[in-house]
Coordinates of C-alpha atoms in Angstrom, one line a residue:
X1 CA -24.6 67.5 -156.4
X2 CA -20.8 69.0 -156.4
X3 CA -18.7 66.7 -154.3
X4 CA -15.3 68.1 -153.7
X5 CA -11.6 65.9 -152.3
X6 CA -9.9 67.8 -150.4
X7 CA -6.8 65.9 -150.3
X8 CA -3.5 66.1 -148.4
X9 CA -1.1 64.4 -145.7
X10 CA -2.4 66.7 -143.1
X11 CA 0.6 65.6 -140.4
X12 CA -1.0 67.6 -138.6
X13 CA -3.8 69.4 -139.5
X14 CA -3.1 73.6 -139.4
X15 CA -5.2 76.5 -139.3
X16 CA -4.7 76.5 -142.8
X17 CA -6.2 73.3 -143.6
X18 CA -8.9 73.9 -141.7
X19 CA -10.0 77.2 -143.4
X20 CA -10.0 76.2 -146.5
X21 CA -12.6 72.8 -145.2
X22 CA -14.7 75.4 -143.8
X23 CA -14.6 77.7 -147.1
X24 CA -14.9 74.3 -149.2
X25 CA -17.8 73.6 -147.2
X26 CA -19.5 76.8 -148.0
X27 CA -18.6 76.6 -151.9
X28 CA -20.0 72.6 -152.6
X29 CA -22.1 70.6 -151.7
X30 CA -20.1 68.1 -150.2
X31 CA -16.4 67.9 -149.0
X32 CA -14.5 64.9 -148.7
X33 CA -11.3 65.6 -146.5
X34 CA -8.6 63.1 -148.0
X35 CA -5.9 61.6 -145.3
X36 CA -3.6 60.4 -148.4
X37 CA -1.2 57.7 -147.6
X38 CA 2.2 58.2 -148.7
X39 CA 3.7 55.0 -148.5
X40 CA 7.4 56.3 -149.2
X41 CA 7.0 59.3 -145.7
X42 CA 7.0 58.4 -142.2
X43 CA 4.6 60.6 -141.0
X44 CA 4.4 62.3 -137.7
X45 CA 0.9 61.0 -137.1
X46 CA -0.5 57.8 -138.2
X47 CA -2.8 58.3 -140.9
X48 CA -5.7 57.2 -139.0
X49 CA -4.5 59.5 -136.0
X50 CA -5.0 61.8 -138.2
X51 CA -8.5 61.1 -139.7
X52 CA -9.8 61.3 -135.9
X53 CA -8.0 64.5 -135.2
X54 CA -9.8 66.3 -138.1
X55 CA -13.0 64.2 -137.4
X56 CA -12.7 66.2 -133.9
X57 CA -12.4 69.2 -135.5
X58 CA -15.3 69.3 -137.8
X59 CA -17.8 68.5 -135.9
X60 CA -20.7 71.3 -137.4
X61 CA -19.7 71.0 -140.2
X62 CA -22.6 68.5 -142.1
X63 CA -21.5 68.3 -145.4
X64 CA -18.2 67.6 -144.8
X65 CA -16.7 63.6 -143.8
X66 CA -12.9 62.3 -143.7
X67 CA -11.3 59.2 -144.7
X68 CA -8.2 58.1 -145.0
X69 CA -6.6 56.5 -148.8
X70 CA -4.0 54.6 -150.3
X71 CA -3.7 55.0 -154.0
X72 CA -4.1 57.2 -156.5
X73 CA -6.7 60.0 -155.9
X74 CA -8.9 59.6 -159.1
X75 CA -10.0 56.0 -157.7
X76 CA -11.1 57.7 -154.7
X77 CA -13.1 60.6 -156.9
X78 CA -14.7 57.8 -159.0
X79 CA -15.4 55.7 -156.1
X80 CA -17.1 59.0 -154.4
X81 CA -18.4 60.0 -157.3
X82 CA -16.5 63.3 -157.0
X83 CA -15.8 65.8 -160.2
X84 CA -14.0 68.3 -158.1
X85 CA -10.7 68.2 -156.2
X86 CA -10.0 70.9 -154.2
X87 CA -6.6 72.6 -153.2
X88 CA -5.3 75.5 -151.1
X89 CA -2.7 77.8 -152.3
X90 CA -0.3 79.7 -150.3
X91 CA 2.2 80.7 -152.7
X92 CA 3.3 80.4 -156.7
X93 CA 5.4 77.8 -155.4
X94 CA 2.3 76.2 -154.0
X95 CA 0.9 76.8 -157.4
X96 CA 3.8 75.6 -159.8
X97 CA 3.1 72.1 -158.1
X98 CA -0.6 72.0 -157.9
X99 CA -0.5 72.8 -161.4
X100 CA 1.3 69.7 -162.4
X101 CA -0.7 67.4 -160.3
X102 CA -4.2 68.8 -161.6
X103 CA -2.7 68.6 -165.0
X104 CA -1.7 64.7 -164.6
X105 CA -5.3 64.4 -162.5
X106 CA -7.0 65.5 -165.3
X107 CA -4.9 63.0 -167.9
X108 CA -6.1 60.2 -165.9
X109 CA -9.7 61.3 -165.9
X110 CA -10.8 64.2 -168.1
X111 CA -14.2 64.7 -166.3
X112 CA -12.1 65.7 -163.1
X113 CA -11.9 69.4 -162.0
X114 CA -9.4 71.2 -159.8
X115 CA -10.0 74.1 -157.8
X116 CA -7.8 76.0 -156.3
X117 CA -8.4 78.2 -153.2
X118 CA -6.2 81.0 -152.1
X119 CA -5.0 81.1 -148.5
X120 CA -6.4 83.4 -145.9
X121 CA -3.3 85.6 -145.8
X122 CA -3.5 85.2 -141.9
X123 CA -2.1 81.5 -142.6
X124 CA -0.1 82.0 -146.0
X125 CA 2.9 80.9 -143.7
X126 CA 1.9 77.6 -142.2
X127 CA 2.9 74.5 -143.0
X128 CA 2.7 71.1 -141.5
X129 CA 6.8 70.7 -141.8
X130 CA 7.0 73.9 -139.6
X131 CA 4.7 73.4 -137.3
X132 CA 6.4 70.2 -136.8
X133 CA 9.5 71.2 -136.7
X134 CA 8.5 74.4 -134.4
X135 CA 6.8 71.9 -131.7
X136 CA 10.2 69.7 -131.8
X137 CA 12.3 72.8 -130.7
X138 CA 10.0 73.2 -127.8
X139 CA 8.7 76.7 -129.4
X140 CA 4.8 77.4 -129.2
X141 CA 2.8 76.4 -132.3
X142 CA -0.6 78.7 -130.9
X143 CA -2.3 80.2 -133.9
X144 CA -0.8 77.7 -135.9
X145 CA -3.1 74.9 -135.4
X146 CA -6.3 74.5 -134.6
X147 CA -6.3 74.9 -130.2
X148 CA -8.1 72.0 -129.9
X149 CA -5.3 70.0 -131.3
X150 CA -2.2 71.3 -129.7
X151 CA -1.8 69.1 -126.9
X152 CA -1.9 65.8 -129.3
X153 CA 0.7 67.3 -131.3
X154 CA 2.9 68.4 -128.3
X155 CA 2.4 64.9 -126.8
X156 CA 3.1 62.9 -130.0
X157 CA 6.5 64.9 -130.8
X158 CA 7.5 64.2 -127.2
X159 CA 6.9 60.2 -127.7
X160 CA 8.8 59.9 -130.6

């Protein structure tokens, strides 16, 4: 069985994200999605606001589950027993990154895979920290996250 981590912050979830579980879904056969906490970034979302926000959104979606972690990743891929992380790409910055983390992945446990997905140019744009920022200026963030999602984030960015 391939079991995939699709990790991330995902503060908040975009359209992005979300294509590339779907695709994940589709290419293994199962996908973790990973709510990583970052202990050093105050997040716009909680992380377990987060969790239930994707949780809502992948309903369907059978062989995919979400959980939220603190730590290092490759304890969560042994723990799962998962040989495959999986990331999306939008650009060769993206890329330059990526690269360095699978590379330092795969020091810390050699039998651990990364995978990395291209973007669906449609969302090669998107990023949480514009969506974000977009939503606090009052501007509309339709078609940048997933619909079903929009009135949390609105709400949340007028709370804070």
């Amino acid at each position: 069985m391939k079991i995939a981590v699709y990790p991330g912050s995902f503060d908040p979830i975009t359209n992005g994200h979300l294509d590339i579980i779907k695709r994940g879904a589709k290419a293994f056969d199962k996908v973790i999605v990973a709510v990583m906490v970052n202990i050093d970034k105050k997040g716009l979302f909680h992380y377990e606001e987060r969790v239930d926000l994707i949780k809502k959104l992948i309903k369907g979606l059978e062989n995919v589950t979400v959980e939220s972690h603190s730590g290092l990743l490759i304890d969560l891929m042994r723990d799962k027993n998962a040989t495959i992380i999986l990331k999306g790409l939008r650009s060769v910055a993206d890329f330059e990154y990526e690269m360095q983390m699978a590379l330092i992945n795969k020091k810390l446990d050699p039998k651990i895979d990364t995978v990395f997905m291209m973007t669906n140019t449609e969302y090669s744009y998107i990023s949480s920290s514009a969506v974000k920022q977009i939503a606090k200026f009052g501007g509309s963030i339709e078609g940048l996250v997933p619909e079903e999602i929009i009135p949390d984030v609105i709400s949340k960015i007028k709370s804070q």
